[in-house]
Amino acid sequence: MKQRIIVYANQKGGVGKTTTVANLSAALALTGRRVLLVDMDPQGNASTHLNVKPAENQKSTYDLLLKECPLKDVVVTAKENLDVVPAGVMLANAEAELVVAKGSDSRLKRGLANATNYHYILIDCPPSLGQLTVNAMTAANEVMVVVEAEGFAYEGTAYLLKVVEETRKYCNPLVKITGLICTKFVSTLKLSKDIHERLTQNFGEVMFKTNIRKNVKLAEAAAAKKDIFEYDENCTGAQDYAALCKEIIEQEGNQ
Ligand code: ATP
Ligand code: MG
């Protein structure tokens, strides 16, 4: 079994990183593959989405990164085939603490060294390119960029690519961009189509065919602390994330 460790990143906030990580993890788990979701965002949205919130005494990503806590002590089972390393507010301190910690860039990599029984490890990042995101990129072998088909979709993409390049150079020569996911897509909107076209021109070879269409059910599912397949398996959000999951699995045939 070749394990895939995939980071979902964009320093722009609110583009759909967490929605993608939570629902894709659920989709992969439904196919019978073992999945670990690592929540690297102090907001803890991915944990909440899957109804996993660290209780008072529950250890979290913070303990994995800064207390050398073994993985088995921080993992919570969310559902069949899907485990989560939850994030809590303590993780907000990690950004500053990592700056002075020894081996700071590779703390997550070390923490995940024993996570060999998962087919997929998906990592949700905060909307920044600080220590937490660099740790995620150092632990991973793939980066998938999440871009929304609205607003200033391009703001910061060049900088994100530069951070991936720097991570390759200094921390992890194996990591590469293997996907670009266009979210909040509205086929009837000119802006959506324009952004999609520009993304295709710039990232053609890594861009997924599946666009995640705008669908309010995705927001409702998050609020209900359910993945989209539990919440409404027939909505377009569920269809799109199932199709994206299929494409991601199909990438393995091309390797
Ligand atoms: P942050 O950078 O703050 O972590 P994020 O990139 O993780 O944000 P999400 O939290 O996944 O973004 O999404 C932002 C908001 O947009 C949420 O309210 C979410 O429910 C909603 N959303 C995400 N994807 C879609 C979609 N395809 N259609 C409609 N709403 C969506
Ligand atoms: Mg998020």
Coordinates of C-alpha atoms and ligand atoms in Angstrom, one line a residue:
M1 CA 0.0 0.0 0.0
K2 CA 1.4 3.3 -1.0
Q3 CA 0.4 5.9 1.5
R4 CA -0.6 9.4 0.3
I5 CA -0.2 12.4 2.6
I6 CA -2.0 15.3 1.1
V7 CA -2.2 18.9 2.3
Y8 CA -5.0 21.2 1.3
A9 CA -3.7 24.8 1.3
N10 CA -4.5 28.4 0.4
Q11 CA -3.6 31.2 2.7
K12 CA -6.8 32.9 1.5
G13 CA -9.5 32.4 4.1
G14 CA -12.9 30.9 3.4
V15 CA -12.2 29.3 0.0
G16 CA -13.4 25.8 1.0
K17 CA -10.3 24.0 2.3
T18 CA -12.0 22.6 5.4
T19 CA -15.2 21.7 3.5
T20 CA -13.0 19.8 1.0
V21 CA -10.9 18.0 3.6
A22 CA -13.9 17.0 5.8
N23 CA -16.0 15.7 2.9
L24 CA -13.2 14.1 0.9
S25 CA -12.1 12.3 4.0
A26 CA -15.6 11.0 4.5
A27 CA -15.8 10.0 0.8
L28 CA -12.5 8.1 0.9
A29 CA -13.6 6.4 4.1
L30 CA -16.8 5.3 2.5
T31 CA -14.8 3.4 -0.2
G32 CA -13.3 1.4 2.6
R33 CA -9.9 3.1 2.6
R34 CA -8.4 4.0 6.0
V35 CA -8.2 7.8 6.4
L36 CA -6.6 10.1 9.0
L37 CA -7.6 13.7 9.0
V38 CA -5.1 16.0 10.7
D39 CA -6.5 19.3 11.8
M40 CA -3.7 21.9 11.6
D41 CA -6.0 24.9 12.0
P42 CA -6.4 26.5 15.5
Q43 CA -10.0 27.3 14.4
G44 CA -10.6 23.5 14.6
N45 CA -13.3 23.7 11.9
A46 CA -12.6 20.3 10.3
S47 CA -12.8 18.6 13.8
T48 CA -16.1 20.4 14.5
H49 CA -17.4 19.5 11.0
L50 CA -16.9 15.8 11.8
N51 CA -18.3 16.3 15.3
V52 CA -14.9 15.7 16.9
K53 CA -14.1 18.4 19.4
P54 CA -11.3 17.9 21.9
A55 CA -12.9 17.6 25.4
E56 CA -11.0 19.2 28.2
N57 CA -8.6 16.4 28.6
Q58 CA -8.5 15.3 25.0
K59 CA -5.1 15.7 23.4
S60 CA -4.8 17.5 20.1
T61 CA -2.5 18.5 17.2
Y62 CA -0.8 20.8 19.7
D63 CA 0.3 17.9 21.8
L64 CA 1.5 15.9 18.7
L65 CA 3.6 18.9 17.6
L66 CA 5.0 20.3 20.8
K67 CA 4.7 17.7 23.5
E68 CA 6.0 14.7 21.5
C69 CA 2.7 13.0 22.4
P70 CA 2.4 9.6 20.6
L71 CA -0.1 9.6 17.7
K72 CA -2.3 6.9 19.3
D73 CA -2.9 9.3 22.3
V74 CA -4.2 12.1 20.1
V75 CA -6.3 10.2 17.6
V76 CA -10.1 10.2 17.8
T77 CA -12.3 7.9 15.7
A78 CA -14.9 10.0 13.9
K79 CA -16.6 7.1 12.0
E80 CA -15.8 3.8 10.3
N81 CA -12.4 4.1 8.5
L82 CA -12.0 7.8 9.5
D83 CA -9.8 9.0 12.4
V84 CA -9.1 12.6 13.3
V85 CA -6.3 14.4 15.1
P86 CA -8.4 17.2 16.4
A87 CA -7.3 20.8 16.9
G88 CA -8.1 23.1 19.8
V89 CA -7.4 26.7 20.7
M90 CA -4.1 25.7 22.1
L91 CA -2.9 25.2 18.6
A92 CA -2.9 29.0 18.2
N93 CA 0.1 29.1 20.5
A94 CA 2.0 26.6 18.3
E95 CA 2.8 29.1 15.6
A96 CA 5.0 31.1 18.0
E97 CA 6.3 28.1 20.0
L98 CA 7.4 26.3 16.8
V99 CA 9.6 29.3 15.8
V100 CA 11.9 28.5 18.7
A101 CA 11.4 24.7 18.9
K102 CA 14.1 22.3 17.7
G103 CA 13.4 20.7 14.4
S104 CA 10.4 22.9 14.1
D105 CA 9.6 22.3 10.4
S106 CA 9.5 18.6 10.8
R107 CA 7.5 18.2 14.0
L108 CA 4.4 17.0 12.2
K109 CA 6.4 14.6 10.0
R110 CA 7.9 13.0 13.2
G111 CA 4.5 12.9 14.8
L112 CA 3.0 11.0 11.9
A113 CA 6.0 8.6 11.5
N114 CA 3.9 5.7 13.0
A115 CA 0.8 6.4 11.1
T116 CA 1.5 3.6 8.7
N117 CA -1.9 1.9 8.8
Y118 CA -3.7 4.7 6.9
H119 CA -4.1 4.8 3.1
Y120 CA -4.6 8.5 3.2
I121 CA -3.6 11.3 5.6
L122 CA -5.4 14.5 4.7
I123 CA -4.2 17.7 6.4
D124 CA -6.4 20.8 6.8
C125 CA -4.4 24.1 7.0
P126 CA -5.1 27.5 8.5
P127 CA -5.5 30.5 6.1
S128 CA -1.8 31.4 6.5
L129 CA 1.6 30.2 5.3
G130 CA 3.2 30.2 8.7
Q131 CA 4.9 27.4 10.7
L132 CA 1.8 25.2 10.8
T133 CA 1.4 25.1 7.0
V134 CA 5.1 24.6 6.4
N135 CA 5.0 21.7 8.9
A136 CA 2.1 20.2 6.9
M137 CA 4.0 20.6 3.7
T138 CA 7.1 19.0 5.2
A139 CA 5.1 16.0 6.4
A140 CA 3.3 15.6 3.1
N141 CA 4.1 14.2 -0.3
E142 CA 1.4 16.2 -2.1
V143 CA -0.2 19.6 -2.0
M144 CA -3.6 20.3 -3.4
V145 CA -4.5 23.9 -3.8
V146 CA -8.1 24.9 -3.1
V147 CA -9.3 28.0 -5.0
E148 CA -12.8 29.5 -5.0
A149 CA -14.3 30.6 -8.3
E150 CA -15.3 33.9 -6.9
G151 CA -13.8 37.1 -5.6
F152 CA -10.1 37.6 -6.0
A153 CA -9.3 34.0 -6.6
Y154 CA -5.8 34.7 -7.7
E155 CA -4.7 36.8 -4.7
G156 CA -1.7 35.2 -3.2
T157 CA -1.5 32.1 -5.5
A158 CA 2.0 33.1 -6.7
Y159 CA 3.1 33.4 -3.0
L160 CA 1.6 30.0 -2.2
L161 CA 3.6 28.4 -5.1
K162 CA 6.7 30.1 -3.8
V163 CA 6.2 28.6 -0.3
V164 CA 5.8 25.1 -1.9
E165 CA 9.0 25.7 -3.8
E166 CA 10.8 26.8 -0.6
T167 CA 9.5 23.8 1.3
R168 CA 10.9 21.6 -1.5
K169 CA 14.2 23.3 -1.4
Y170 CA 14.8 23.4 2.4
C171 CA 12.5 20.8 4.0
N172 CA 11.0 18.2 1.8
P173 CA 12.3 17.7 -1.8
L174 CA 9.5 15.1 -2.4
V175 CA 6.5 17.3 -2.0
K176 CA 4.7 18.5 -5.1
I177 CA 1.5 20.0 -6.3
T178 CA -0.8 17.2 -7.5
G179 CA -4.1 19.0 -7.7
L180 CA -6.0 22.2 -7.9
I181 CA -9.6 22.2 -6.8
C182 CA -12.0 24.9 -7.9
T183 CA -14.8 25.4 -5.4
K184 CA -18.0 27.5 -5.1
F185 CA -18.3 27.2 -8.8
V186 CA -21.5 28.6 -10.4
S187 CA -21.8 27.6 -14.1
T188 CA -24.2 30.5 -14.9
L189 CA -21.8 33.2 -13.6
K190 CA -19.4 34.8 -16.0
L191 CA -16.9 35.4 -13.1
S192 CA -16.9 31.7 -12.2
K193 CA -16.3 30.7 -15.8
D194 CA -13.5 33.4 -16.2
I195 CA -11.7 32.3 -13.1
H196 CA -12.0 28.6 -14.2
E197 CA -10.6 29.4 -17.6
R198 CA -7.6 31.3 -16.1
L199 CA -6.9 28.5 -13.7
T200 CA -7.0 26.0 -16.5
Q201 CA -4.5 28.1 -18.5
N202 CA -2.1 28.3 -15.5
F203 CA -2.6 24.9 -13.8
G204 CA -4.0 22.8 -16.6
E205 CA -2.2 19.6 -15.9
V206 CA -3.0 19.4 -12.2
M207 CA -6.5 20.8 -12.3
F208 CA -9.2 18.3 -11.5
K209 CA -12.1 17.9 -13.9
T210 CA -14.6 18.0 -11.1
N211 CA -15.5 21.5 -9.9
I212 CA -17.2 21.8 -6.5
R213 CA -20.3 23.7 -7.3
K214 CA -21.7 26.2 -4.9
N215 CA -24.3 24.4 -2.8
V216 CA -25.7 25.7 0.5
K217 CA -26.2 22.1 1.7
L218 CA -22.4 22.0 2.2
A219 CA -22.6 24.9 4.7
E220 CA -25.7 23.3 6.3
A221 CA -23.9 20.0 6.7
A222 CA -21.0 21.7 8.4
A223 CA -23.3 23.4 10.8
A224 CA -25.1 20.1 11.5
K225 CA -21.7 18.6 12.2
K226 CA -22.2 16.0 9.5
D227 CA -20.4 15.1 6.4
I228 CA -22.3 15.8 3.2
F229 CA -23.1 12.1 2.5
E230 CA -24.7 11.8 5.9
Y231 CA -26.5 15.1 5.6
D232 CA -27.9 14.7 2.0
E233 CA -26.3 12.1 -0.2
N234 CA -28.2 13.3 -3.3
C235 CA -27.3 17.0 -3.3
T236 CA -24.8 18.4 -5.8
G237 CA -22.3 18.9 -3.0
A238 CA -22.3 15.1 -2.3
Q239 CA -22.1 14.3 -6.1
D240 CA -19.2 16.7 -6.6
Y241 CA -17.2 15.4 -3.6
A242 CA -17.8 11.8 -4.6
A243 CA -16.6 12.6 -8.2
L244 CA -13.5 14.4 -6.8
C245 CA -12.8 11.4 -4.6
K246 CA -13.0 9.1 -7.6
E247 CA -10.5 11.4 -9.5
I248 CA -8.1 11.4 -6.6
I249 CA -8.2 7.6 -6.4
E250 CA -7.7 7.4 -10.2
Q251 CA -4.5 9.4 -9.9
E252 CA -3.0 6.3 -8.5
G253 CA -3.3 4.5 -11.8
N254 CA -1.1 7.3 -13.4
Q255 CA 1.8 7.0 -11.0
Ligands
ATP1 P1 -10.6 29.1 6.5 O1 -9.5 29.7 5.6 O2 -11.2 30.1 7.4 O3 -10.1 27.9 7.2 P2 -11.7 27.4 4.5 O4 -10.9 27.7 3.3 O5 -11.4 26.2 5.3 O6 -11.7 28.7 5.5 P3 -14.4 26.6 4.5 O7 -14.6 26.8 6.0 O8 -14.4 25.2 4.0 O9 -13.2 27.4 4.0 O10 -15.6 27.4 3.8 C1 -15.9 28.7 4.0 C2 -17.4 28.9 4.0 O11 -17.9 28.6 2.7 C3 -18.2 27.9 5.0 O12 -19.3 28.6 5.5 C4 -18.6 26.8 4.1 O13 -19.7 26.1 4.6 C5 -18.9 27.5 2.8 N1 -18.6 26.7 1.6 C6 -17.5 26.0 1.3 N2 -17.6 25.4 0.1 C7 -18.8 25.7 -0.4 C8 -19.6 25.4 -1.6 N3 -19.1 24.6 -2.5 N4 -20.8 25.9 -1.7 C9 -21.4 26.7 -0.7 N5 -20.7 27.0 0.4 C10 -19.5 26.6 0.6
MG2 MG -10.7 26.0 7.2

